[in-house]
């Protein structure tokens, strides 16, 4: 289980990007984090990934505090960030350097097959389309079999058609080993298609505003009335999150309140 | 001077346009041939002018006389002696300059404290026209090989230093982060991320450094030498043999181009991933 306990982050320039964000995320759960631009979504994800330290609060995975990148946690960024000097196959195998070559080759071949890029194994990253490159990035992150996979707006640079394709593809890959997915997005449709639970954040300082369980079976029909209902409730919550006068639903315990009883 | 003017610019080639299709075979070879047209026409024209007796070609000898001089020098074994002397100086100076430039550039690029300590001094020294060192080097190191090699090494040092430092500083932070998420150790980060990322700019800086090495060997040999291509230049001037001067210039150009090409060829297998490199070659 991944536990976020009052994670806060103040950048050296004084910007308070994240304030007391708490959540508990079960193994295999798919979480979507949604919120306006600049409300600390990337900051939160980087703290979970161990790329940046939180200024206060803790991130723990299976009772182990995360303070630096961890073998059980993988991350996919908005850009594929492939290494341009490695072939597609070597990019996918980048995190497997410790394995014997034969085993690595076999895992990479399987992953290539799985993301449908087997014929591109020896291509250079520059020869891929945006969607293909992001699929390689997904394969690279999944091939070491992380327990938690973080995705920071992974599909936002892609066209609508490719985006849908990759959303379905991601679910498909997730089903293989069922890691925990934490997906940052600003696309309500994407959140409702993928997530078991949507966490809505509000800005300045970034904090948790609302949680919405998406009780829909999979595969989900994007056109069903139920789907539309969930989309509407996420949208409503998102709208309210941008209004300064609405209290946070989760903030029942302010800093002083806990001590009063 | 040909080998200096076509040295590539210090900055990395800009992002290649995806749309530009790979040049066809024809176009790849046609372009250099097109470039040869003008010098060939000029040479042939001059040859013709002298042959027709419109000029005696004493100050500007026709190509045939230049090549005859080269052939004569080659036959007597002089050419080999001079070429070896010059190549040896350039090679040694280049090696020292590259080693020093790479080490200091890497330290400055990797370690910001060292950069703050070191870089201002290096930049100040760089502002001195390098030939101004010549009298000092001669006083310190004597008139013979050591001062020549030192001068060449100084010329090579600066572009390599700047190239290495700049390349390390401009390594994409986002790609370094990929290394961090896969928990690379310090040495692994250098080997698997920094070195490959820096290589293209490094090769460029080596080629610029080599071009400067060739420029400085001429300066060093003009100052005083008993052998070397620069000596041939000076000897030709003092004895009034323009054909010998032109012969030395032609050989300089050939050697400069050849050594530059050697670096390019040696680096090519490591830079196959970079299409900008392949395309710049034809230019
Ligand atoms: N490295 C940084 N230094 C200073 N401020 C930062 C840094 N990164 C992000 N911020 C600020 O923190 C806030 C949250 O940023 P971020 O987590 O990137 O938001 P999001 O991903 O939700 O758009 C923003 O106001 C942003 O300007
Ligand atoms: Mg962001």
Short mmCIF file of C-alpha atoms in Angstrom, two decimals, chain B residues 4 30 53-54 71 86 95 105 166 172 204 209 216 228 231 234 256 266:
data_model
loop_
_atom_site.label_atom_id
_atom_site.label_comp_id
_atom_site.label_asym_id
_atom_site.label_seq_id
_atom_site.Cartn_x
_atom_site.Cartn_y
_atom_site.Cartn_z
CA UNK B 4 39.91 26.35 -40.69
CA UNK B 30 26.46 15.96 -56.93
CA UNK B 53 51.93 32.82 -73.00
CA UNK B 54 49.63 35.61 -71.82
CA UNK B 71 56.41 15.52 -57.28
CA UNK B 86 54.66 18.84 -39.14
CA UNK B 95 47.03 15.27 -27.92
CA UNK B 105 36.33 21.09 -19.30
CA UNK B 166 29.29 23.65 -22.61
CA UNK B 172 19.04 17.79 -20.89
CA UNK B 204 32.62 19.09 -32.99
CA UNK B 209 40.51 22.23 -32.05
CA UNK B 216 49.13 27.23 -35.07
CA UNK B 228 58.23 21.04 -41.61
CA UNK B 231 59.63 25.78 -43.13
CA UNK B 234 59.36 30.34 -45.39
CA UNK B 256 43.95 19.35 -42.73
CA UNK B 266 36.18 7.53 -36.19
#
